[in-house]
mmCIF file of C-alpha atoms in Angstrom:
data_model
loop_
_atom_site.group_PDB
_atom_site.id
_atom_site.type_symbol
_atom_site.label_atom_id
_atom_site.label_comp_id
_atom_site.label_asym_id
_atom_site.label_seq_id
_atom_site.Cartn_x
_atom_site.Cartn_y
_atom_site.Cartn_z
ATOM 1 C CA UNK A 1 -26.342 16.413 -8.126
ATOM 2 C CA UNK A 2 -23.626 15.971 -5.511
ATOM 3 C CA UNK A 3 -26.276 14.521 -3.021
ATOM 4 C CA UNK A 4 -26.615 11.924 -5.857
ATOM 5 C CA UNK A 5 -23.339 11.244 -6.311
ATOM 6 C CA UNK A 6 -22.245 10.474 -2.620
ATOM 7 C CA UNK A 7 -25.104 8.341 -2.302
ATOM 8 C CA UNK A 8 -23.935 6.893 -5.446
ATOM 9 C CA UNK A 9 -20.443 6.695 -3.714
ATOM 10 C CA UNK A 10 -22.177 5.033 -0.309
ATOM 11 C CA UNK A 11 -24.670 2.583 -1.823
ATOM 12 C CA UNK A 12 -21.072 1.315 -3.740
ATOM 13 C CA UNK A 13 -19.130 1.368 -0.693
ATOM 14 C CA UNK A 14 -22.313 -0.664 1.379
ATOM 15 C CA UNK A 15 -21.953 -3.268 -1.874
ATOM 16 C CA UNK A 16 -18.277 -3.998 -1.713
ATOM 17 C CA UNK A 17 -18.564 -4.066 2.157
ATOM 18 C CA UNK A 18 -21.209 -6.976 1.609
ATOM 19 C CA UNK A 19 -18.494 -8.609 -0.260
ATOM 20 C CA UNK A 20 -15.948 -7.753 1.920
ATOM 21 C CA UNK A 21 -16.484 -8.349 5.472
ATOM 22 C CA UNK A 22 -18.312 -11.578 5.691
ATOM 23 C CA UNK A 23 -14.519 -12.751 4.675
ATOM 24 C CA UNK A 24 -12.773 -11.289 6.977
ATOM 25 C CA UNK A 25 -12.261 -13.706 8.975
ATOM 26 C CA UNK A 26 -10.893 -16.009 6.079
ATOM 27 C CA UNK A 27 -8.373 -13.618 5.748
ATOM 28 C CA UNK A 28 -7.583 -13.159 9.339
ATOM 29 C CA UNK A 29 -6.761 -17.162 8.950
ATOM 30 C CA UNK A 30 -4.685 -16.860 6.031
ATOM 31 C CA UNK A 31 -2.516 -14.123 7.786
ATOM 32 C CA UNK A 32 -1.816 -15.817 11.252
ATOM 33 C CA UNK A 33 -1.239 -19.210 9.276
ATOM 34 C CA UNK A 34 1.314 -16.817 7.005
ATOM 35 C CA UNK A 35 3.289 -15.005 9.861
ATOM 36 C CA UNK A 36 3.470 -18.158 11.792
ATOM 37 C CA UNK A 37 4.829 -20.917 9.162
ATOM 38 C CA UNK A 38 6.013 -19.337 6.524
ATOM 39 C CA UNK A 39 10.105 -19.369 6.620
ATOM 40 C CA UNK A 40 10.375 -15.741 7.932
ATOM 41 C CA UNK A 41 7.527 -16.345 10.223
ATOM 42 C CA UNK A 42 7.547 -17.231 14.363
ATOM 43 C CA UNK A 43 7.398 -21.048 13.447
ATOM 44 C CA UNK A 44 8.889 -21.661 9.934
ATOM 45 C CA UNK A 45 6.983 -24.804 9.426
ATOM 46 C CA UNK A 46 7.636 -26.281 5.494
ATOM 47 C CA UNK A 47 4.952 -28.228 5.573
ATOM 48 C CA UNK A 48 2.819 -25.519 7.000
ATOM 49 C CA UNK A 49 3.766 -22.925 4.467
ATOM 50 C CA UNK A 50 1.915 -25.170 1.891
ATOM 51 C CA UNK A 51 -1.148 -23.927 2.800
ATOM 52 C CA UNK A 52 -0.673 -19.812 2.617
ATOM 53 C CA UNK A 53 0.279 -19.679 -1.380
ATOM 54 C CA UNK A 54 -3.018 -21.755 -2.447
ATOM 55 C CA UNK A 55 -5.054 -20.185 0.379
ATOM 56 C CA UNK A 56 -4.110 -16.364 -1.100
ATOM 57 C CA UNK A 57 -4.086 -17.171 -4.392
ATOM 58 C CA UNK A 58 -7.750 -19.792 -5.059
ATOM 59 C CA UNK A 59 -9.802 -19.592 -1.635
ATOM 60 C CA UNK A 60 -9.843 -15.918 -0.886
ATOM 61 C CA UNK A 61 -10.863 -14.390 -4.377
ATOM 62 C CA UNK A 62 -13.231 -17.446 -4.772
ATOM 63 C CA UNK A 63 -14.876 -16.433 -1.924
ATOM 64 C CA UNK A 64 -15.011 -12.691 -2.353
ATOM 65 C CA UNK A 65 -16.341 -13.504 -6.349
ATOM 66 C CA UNK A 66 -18.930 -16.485 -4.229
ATOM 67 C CA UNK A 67 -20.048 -13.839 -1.610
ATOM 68 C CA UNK A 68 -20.370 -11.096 -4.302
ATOM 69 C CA UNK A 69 -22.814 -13.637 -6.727
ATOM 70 C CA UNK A 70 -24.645 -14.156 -3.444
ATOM 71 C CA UNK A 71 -25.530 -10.803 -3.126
ATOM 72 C CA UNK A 72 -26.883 -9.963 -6.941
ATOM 73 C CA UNK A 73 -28.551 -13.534 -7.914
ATOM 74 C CA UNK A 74 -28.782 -15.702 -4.635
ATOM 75 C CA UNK A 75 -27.310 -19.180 -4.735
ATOM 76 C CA UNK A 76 -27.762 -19.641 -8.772
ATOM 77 C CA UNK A 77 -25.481 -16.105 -8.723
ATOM 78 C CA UNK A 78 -22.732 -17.367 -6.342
ATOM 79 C CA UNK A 79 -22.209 -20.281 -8.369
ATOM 80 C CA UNK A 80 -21.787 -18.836 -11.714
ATOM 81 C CA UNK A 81 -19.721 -15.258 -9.484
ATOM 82 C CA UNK A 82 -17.780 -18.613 -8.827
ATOM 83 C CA UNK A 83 -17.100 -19.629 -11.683
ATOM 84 C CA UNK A 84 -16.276 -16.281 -13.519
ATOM 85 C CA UNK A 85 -13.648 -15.584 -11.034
ATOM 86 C CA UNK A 86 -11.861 -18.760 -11.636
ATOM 87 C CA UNK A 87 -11.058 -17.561 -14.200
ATOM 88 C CA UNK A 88 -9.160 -14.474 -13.514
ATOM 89 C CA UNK A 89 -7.576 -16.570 -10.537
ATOM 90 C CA UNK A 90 -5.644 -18.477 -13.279
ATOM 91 C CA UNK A 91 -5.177 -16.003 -15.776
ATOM 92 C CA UNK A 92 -3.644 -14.032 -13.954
ATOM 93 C CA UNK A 93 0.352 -14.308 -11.541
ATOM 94 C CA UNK A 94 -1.740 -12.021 -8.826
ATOM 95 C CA UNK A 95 -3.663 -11.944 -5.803
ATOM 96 C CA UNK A 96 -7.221 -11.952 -7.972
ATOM 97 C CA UNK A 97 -8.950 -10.409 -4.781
ATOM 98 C CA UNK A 98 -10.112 -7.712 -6.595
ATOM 99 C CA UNK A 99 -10.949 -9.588 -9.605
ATOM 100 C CA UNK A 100 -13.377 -11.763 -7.666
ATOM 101 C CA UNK A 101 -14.923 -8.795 -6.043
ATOM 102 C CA UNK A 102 -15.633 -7.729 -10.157
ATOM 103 C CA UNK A 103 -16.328 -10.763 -12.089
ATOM 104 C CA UNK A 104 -18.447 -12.259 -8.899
ATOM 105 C CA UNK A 105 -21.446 -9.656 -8.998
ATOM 106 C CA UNK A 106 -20.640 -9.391 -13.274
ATOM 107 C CA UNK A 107 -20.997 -13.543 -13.473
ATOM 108 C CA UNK A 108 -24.184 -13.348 -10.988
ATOM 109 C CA UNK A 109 -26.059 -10.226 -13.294
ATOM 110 C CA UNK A 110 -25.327 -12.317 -16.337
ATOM 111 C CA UNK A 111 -26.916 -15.442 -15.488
ATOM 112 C CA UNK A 112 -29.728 -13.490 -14.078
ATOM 113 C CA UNK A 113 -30.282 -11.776 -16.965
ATOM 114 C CA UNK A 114 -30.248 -14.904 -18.906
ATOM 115 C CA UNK A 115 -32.905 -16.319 -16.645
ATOM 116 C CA UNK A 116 -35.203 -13.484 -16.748
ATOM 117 C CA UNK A 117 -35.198 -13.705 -20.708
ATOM 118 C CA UNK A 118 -36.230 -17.394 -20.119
ATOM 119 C CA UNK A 119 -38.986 -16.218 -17.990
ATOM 120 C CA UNK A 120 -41.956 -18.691 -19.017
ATOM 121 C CA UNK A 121 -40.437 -20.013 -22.108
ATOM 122 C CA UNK A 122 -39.353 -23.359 -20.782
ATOM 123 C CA UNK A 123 -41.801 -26.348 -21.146
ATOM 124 C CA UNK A 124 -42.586 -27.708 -17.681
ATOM 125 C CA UNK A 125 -40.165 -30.203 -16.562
ATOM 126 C CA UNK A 126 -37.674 -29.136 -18.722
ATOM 127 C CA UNK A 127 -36.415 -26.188 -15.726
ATOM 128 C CA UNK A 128 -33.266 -28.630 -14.440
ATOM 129 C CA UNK A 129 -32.322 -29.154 -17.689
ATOM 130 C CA UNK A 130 -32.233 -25.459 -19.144
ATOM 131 C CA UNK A 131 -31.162 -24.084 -15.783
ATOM 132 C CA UNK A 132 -27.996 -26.652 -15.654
ATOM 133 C CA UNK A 133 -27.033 -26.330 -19.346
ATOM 134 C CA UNK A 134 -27.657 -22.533 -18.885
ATOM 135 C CA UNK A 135 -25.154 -22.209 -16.350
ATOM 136 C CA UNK A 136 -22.408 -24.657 -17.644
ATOM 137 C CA UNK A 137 -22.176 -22.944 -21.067
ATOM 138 C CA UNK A 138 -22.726 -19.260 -19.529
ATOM 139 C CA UNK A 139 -20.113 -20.440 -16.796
ATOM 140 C CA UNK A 140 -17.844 -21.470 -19.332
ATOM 141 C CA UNK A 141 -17.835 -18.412 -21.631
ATOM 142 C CA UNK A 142 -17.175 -16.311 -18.302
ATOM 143 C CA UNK A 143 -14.498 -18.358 -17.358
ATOM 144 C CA UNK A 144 -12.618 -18.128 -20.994
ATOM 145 C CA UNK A 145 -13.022 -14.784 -21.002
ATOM 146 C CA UNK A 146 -11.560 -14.108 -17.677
ATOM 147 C CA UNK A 147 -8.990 -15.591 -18.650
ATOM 148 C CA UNK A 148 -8.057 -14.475 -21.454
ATOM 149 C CA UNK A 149 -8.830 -10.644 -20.446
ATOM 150 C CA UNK A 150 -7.876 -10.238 -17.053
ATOM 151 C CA UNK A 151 -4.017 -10.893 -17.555
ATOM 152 C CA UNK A 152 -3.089 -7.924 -20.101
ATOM 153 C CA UNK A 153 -5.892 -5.824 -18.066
ATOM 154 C CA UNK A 154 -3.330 -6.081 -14.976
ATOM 155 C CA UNK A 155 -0.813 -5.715 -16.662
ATOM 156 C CA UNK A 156 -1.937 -2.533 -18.124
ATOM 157 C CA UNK A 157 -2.830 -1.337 -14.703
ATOM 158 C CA UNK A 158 0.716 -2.397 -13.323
ATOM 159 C CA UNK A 159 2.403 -0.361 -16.194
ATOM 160 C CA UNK A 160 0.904 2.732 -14.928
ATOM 161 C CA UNK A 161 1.396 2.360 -11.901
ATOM 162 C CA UNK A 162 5.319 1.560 -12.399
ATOM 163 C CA UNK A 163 5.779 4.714 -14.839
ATOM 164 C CA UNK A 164 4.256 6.849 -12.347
ATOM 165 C CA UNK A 165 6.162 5.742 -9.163
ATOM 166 C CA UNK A 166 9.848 5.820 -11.931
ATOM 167 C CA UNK A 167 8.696 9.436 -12.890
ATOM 168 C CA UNK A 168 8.309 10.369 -9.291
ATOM 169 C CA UNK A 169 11.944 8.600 -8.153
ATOM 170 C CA UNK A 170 13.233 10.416 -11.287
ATOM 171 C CA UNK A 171 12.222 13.476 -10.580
ATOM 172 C CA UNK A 172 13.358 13.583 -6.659
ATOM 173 C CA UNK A 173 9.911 13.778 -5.689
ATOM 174 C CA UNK A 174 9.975 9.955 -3.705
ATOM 175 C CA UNK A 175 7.537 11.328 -1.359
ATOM 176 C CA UNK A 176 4.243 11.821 -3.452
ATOM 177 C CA UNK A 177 5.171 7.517 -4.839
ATOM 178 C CA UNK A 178 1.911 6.345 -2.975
ATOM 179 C CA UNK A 179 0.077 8.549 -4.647
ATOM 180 C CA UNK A 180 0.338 5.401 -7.239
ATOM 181 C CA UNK A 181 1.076 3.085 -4.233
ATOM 182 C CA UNK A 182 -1.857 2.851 -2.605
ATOM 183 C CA UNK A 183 -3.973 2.841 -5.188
ATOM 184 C CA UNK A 184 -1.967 -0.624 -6.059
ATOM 185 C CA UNK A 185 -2.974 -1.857 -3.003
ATOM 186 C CA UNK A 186 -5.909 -1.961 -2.355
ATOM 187 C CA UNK A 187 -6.049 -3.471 -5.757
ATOM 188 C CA UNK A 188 -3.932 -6.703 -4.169
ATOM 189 C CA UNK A 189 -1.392 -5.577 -6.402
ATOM 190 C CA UNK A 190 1.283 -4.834 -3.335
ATOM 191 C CA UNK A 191 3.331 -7.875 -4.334
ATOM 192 C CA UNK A 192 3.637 -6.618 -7.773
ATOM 193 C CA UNK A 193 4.770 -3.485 -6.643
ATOM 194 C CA UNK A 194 7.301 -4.539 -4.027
ATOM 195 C CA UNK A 195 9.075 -6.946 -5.816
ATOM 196 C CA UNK A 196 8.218 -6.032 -8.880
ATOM 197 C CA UNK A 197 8.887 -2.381 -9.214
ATOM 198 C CA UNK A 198 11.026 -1.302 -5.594
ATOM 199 C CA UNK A 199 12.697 -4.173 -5.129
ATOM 200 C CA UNK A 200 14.509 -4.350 -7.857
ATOM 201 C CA UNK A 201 15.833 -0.782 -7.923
ATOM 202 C CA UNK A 202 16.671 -1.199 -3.836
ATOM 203 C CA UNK A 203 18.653 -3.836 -4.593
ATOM 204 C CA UNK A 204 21.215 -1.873 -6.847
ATOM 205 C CA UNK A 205 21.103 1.456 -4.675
ATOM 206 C CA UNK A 206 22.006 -0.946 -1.215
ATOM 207 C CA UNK A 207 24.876 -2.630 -3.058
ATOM 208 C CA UNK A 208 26.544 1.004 -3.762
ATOM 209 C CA UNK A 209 25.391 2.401 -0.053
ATOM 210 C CA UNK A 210 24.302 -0.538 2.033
ATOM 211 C CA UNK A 211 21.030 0.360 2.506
ATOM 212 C CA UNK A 212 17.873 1.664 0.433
ATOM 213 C CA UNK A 213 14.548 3.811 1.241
ATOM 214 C CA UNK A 214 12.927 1.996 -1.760
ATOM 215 C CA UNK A 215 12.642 -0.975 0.198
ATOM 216 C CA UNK A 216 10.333 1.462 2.807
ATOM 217 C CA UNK A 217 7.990 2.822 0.551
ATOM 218 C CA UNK A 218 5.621 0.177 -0.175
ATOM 219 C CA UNK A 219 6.423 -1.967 2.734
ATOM 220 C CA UNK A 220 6.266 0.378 5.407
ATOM 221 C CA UNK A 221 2.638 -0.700 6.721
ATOM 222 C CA UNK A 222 2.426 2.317 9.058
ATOM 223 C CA UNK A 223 -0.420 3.860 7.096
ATOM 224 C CA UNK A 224 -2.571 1.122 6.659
ATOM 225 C CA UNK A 225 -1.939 -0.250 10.406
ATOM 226 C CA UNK A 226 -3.785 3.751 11.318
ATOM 227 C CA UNK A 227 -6.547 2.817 8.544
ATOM 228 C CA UNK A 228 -7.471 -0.360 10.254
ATOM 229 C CA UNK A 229 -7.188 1.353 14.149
ATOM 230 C CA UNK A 230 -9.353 4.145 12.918
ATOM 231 C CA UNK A 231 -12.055 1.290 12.011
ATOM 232 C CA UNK A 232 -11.496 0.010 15.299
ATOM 233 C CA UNK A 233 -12.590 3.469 17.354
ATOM 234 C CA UNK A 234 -14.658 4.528 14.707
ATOM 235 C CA UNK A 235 -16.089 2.476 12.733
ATOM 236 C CA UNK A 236 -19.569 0.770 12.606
ATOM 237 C CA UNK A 237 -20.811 -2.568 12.829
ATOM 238 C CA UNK A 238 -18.974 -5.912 11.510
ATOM 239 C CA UNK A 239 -16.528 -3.516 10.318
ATOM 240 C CA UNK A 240 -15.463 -2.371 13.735
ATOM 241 C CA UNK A 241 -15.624 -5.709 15.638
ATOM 242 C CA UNK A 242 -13.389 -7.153 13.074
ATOM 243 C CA UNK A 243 -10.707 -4.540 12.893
ATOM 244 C CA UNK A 244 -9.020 -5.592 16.147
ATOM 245 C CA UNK A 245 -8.239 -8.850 15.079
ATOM 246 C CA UNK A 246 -6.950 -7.427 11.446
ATOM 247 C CA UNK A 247 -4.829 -5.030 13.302
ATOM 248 C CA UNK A 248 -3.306 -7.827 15.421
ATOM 249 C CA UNK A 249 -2.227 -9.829 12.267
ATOM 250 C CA UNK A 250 -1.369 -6.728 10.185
ATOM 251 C CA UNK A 251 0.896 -4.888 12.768
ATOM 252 C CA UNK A 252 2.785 -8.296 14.788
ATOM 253 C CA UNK A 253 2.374 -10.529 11.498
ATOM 254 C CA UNK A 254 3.274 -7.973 8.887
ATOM 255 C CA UNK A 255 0.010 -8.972 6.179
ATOM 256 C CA UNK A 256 -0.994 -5.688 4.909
ATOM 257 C CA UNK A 257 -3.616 -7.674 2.742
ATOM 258 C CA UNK A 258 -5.927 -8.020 5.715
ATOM 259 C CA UNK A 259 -6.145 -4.313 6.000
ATOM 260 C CA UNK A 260 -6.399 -3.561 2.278
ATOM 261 C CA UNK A 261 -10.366 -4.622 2.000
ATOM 262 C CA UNK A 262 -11.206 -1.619 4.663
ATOM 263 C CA UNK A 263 -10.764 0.856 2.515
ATOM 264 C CA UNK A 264 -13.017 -0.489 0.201
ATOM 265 C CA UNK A 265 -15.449 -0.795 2.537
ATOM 266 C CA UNK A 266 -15.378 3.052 2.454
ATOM 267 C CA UNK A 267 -13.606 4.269 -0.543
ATOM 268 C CA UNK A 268 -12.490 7.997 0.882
ATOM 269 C CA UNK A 269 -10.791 6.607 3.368
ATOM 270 C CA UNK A 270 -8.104 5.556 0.876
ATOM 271 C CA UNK A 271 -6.718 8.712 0.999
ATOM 272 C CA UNK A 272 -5.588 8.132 4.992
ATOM 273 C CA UNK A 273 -3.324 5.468 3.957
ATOM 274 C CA UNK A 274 -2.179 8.038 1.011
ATOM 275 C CA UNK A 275 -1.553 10.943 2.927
ATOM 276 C CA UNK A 276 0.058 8.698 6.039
ATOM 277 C CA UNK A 277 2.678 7.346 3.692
ATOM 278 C CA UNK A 278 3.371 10.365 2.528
ATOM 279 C CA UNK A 279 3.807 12.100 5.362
ATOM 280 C CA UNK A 280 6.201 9.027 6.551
ATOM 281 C CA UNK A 281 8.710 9.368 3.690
ATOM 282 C CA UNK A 282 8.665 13.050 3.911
ATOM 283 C CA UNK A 283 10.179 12.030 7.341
ATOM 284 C CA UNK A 284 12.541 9.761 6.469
ATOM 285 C CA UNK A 285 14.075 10.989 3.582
ATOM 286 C CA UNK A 286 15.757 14.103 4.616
ATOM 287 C CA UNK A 287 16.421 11.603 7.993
ATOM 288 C CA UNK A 288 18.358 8.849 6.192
ATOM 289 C CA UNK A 289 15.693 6.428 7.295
ATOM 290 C CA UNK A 290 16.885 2.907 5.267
ATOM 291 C CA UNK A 291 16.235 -0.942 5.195
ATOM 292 C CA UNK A 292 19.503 -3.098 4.347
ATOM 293 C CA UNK A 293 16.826 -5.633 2.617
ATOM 294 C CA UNK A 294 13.909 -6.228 1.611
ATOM 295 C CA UNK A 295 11.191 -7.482 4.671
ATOM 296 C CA UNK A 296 9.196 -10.572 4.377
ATOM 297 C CA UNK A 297 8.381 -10.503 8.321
ATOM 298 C CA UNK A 298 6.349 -7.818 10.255
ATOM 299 C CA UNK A 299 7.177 -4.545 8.965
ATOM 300 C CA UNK A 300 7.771 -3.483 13.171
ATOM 301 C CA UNK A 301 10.018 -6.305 13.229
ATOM 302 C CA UNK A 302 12.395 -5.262 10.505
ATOM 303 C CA UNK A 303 12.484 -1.570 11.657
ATOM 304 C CA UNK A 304 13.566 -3.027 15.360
ATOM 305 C CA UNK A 305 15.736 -5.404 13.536
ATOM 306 C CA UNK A 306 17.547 -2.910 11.599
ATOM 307 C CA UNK A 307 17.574 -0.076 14.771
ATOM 308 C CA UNK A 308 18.959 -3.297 16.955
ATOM 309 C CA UNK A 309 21.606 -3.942 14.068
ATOM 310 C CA UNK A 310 22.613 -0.476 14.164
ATOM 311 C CA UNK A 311 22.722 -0.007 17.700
ATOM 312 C CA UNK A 312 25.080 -3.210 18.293
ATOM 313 C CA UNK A 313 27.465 -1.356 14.880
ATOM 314 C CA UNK A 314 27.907 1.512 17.378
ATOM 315 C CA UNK A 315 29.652 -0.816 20.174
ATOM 316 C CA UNK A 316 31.938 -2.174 17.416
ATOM 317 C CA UNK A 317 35.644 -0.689 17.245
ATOM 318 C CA UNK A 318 37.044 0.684 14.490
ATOM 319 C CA UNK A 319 34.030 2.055 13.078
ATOM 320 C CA UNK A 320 32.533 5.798 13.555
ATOM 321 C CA UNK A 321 29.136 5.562 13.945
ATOM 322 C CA UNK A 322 26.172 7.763 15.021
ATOM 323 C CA UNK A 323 22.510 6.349 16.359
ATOM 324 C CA UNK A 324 19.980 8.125 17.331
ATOM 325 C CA UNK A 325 16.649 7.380 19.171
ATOM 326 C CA UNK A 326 14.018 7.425 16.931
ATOM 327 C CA UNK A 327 13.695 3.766 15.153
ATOM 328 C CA UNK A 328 14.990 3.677 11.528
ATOM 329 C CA UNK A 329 16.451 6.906 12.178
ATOM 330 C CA UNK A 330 20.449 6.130 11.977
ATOM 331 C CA UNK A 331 23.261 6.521 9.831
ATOM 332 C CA UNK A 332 26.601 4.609 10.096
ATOM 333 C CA UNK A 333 29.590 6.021 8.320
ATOM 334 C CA UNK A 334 32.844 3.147 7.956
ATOM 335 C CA UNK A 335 36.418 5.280 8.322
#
C-alpha cells in the first residue's frame, strides 16, 4: 500500500513537472523583465513595467493551463485547458498559476470525454461542425464556471491561511508561521500573504518601534533560494539545467515566483523551504533581526540595505548604537 501511494505521489509529481518546466523559461523572462524595469528594479523603466503585471497575471497561467491540456487531450485539450483557465485568470485578484495548472488538465479531460461519447455518432462531414460547436459551448461553460468558482475558492484558502499565521503571532509562536506560509506559496498566493496578511500588521508594529520581523517572514527568500540550488546539484534533467538561471533571477532579482514551481515538480521537497524558514526566524527573533519596510527589490538587497543603513546610524553622534556582523543582525537604541 505505501509502494502505491509514493508511486501515486511520483506519477503526480512527473505530471505537474510536464506542466511546469517547459515554462520555465517564460518565467525566467517575466522575472529579469520585473527586477530590471519595474520602479524598485536596476532600470525603473515606466514604460517597461507595462509588461510584468499582464505578463504574471494572463500569459503565465495561460500557458501552464495550455501546456497542461497538451498533455491530457493533445492540441483539441490545450485549447479548451485554455480556455477553462481564462477563466479563473479573471475571476480571480491572484496570480492564477496554480489555477491553470488545475483547470488546464480538468478543461482537456472534459472535452475528451465529450469526444469519446461522440465516438461514431457524427454523420460524415458533419466532424468540423460538431467538433467546433463542441468546444465553443463546452469552452464556455468552463469558462463561467471558473469564474464564478474560483474567486470564493481562494478566498477560502486565503482565510485559512491568515487565521493560522494570526493564531501563531498570537500565541508567540512566529516561528512555526510558514508552516501556513509556504504552503501559500507555492500556491502563487505570496502576494496575498505579504501584503495582505504581514504587511499590514508590520506596518503598525514599525510605527511604535521602527522596525518589524513581520515584514521577514514571508519575504525572506532564503529558503526557497536553497530549494532551487539543491535542484541545481541535485536534481535531474530539464529540472536541473534550468535551476541556475531561476536562481540567478530569484536571489539578485528578488522573484520568488520562479522558484515556487520546483517544489511542485517534487512535492516533498516543500518541506525544505518549510523547515529553512523556520529555522531562519528561530534565528532572528531572539536576535532582533528587523526590516524598517516592506521590500519590493531583491530580498539580499534589502538585508544589505538595511545592515548598510545601520552601519552608517553607528557613525552618527548623538545616538548610542550597537552593530554587529552578521547581516540583519543589529539593534539601534536613540538616548
Amino acid at each position: 500500500m505505501a509502494s502505491s501511494f509514493k508511486a501515486k505521489v511520483q506519477k503526480m509529481g512527473g505530471f505537474l513537472s510536464g506542466m511546469v518546466m517547459p515554462n520555465i523559461g517564460a518565467l525566467i523572462a517575466w522575472g529579469i523583465i520585473t527586477a530590471l524595469f519595474i520602479p524598485t528594479g536596476y532600470f525603473p523603466n515606466e514604460k517597461m513595467n507595462e509588461l510584468v503585471g499582464p505578463t504574471l497575471k494572463f500569459l503565465i497561467p495561460l500557458l501552464f493551463g495550455y501546456t497542461g491540456g497538451h498533455t491530457v487531450y493533445g492540441r483539441r485539450g490545450a485549447v479548451a485547458g485554455t480556455l477553462a483557465t481564462i477563466g479563473v485568470v479573471i475571476g480571480s485578484e491572484a496570480t492564477m498559476m496554480i489555477g491553470g495548472m488545475v483547470m488546464g488538465p480538468l478543461g482537456a479531460w472534459i472535452i475528451k470525454q465529450f469526444d469519446k461519447l461522440l465516438e461514431g455518432r457524427v454523420k460524415p462531414g458533419l466532424e468540423m461542425l460538431v467538433d467546433n460547436f463542441s468546444m465553443g459551448i463546452i469552452g464556455a461553460l468552463m469558462m463561467i464556471a471558473g469564474f464564478s468558482v474560483i474567486t470564493p475558492l481562494f478566498a477560502g484558502i486565503t482565510n485559512i491561511l491568515t487565521v493560522g499565521v494570526n493564531f501563531a503571532i498570537d500565541h508567540s509562536i512566529l516561528p512555526f508561521t510558514p508552516i501556513f506560509v509556504v504552503p501559500g506559496q507555492v500556491l502563487f498566493l505570496n502576494n496575498a500573504i505579504n501584503h495582505g496578511i504581514f504587511t499590514p500588521l508590520a506596518i503598525e508594529q514599525a510605527a511604535q518601534t521602527g522596525k518589524s520581523i513581520l515584514y521577514l517572514v514571508e519575504a525572506n527568500g532564503g529558503n526557497w533560494a536553497g530549494l532551487v540550488l539543491a535542484f541545481m546539484c541535485f536534481g535531474k534533467g530539464m529540472a536541473k539545467k534550468s535551476a541556475p538561471g531561476a536562481a540567478i533571477i530569484h536571489i539578485i532579482g528578488g522573484i520568488g515566483e520562479v522558484s515556487f514551481p520546483y517544489a511542485l515538480i517534487k512535492p516533498i521537497t516543500i518541506l525544505g523551504p518549510i523547515c529553512g524558514s523556520i529555522a531562519a526566524l528561530f534565528i532572528l527573533v531572539p536576535d532582533h533581526g528587523r526590516w524598517r519596510s516592506s521590500s519590493s527589490i531583491s530580498w539580499i538587497n534589502h538585508c544589505l540595505g538595511n545592515y548598510v543603513t545601520e552601519r552608517k546610524a553607528v557613525r552618527q553622534p548623538g545616538r548610542i548604537c550597537h552593530s554587529r556582523d552578521r547581516i540583519v543582525r543589529y539593534r539601534c537604541i536613540l538616548p
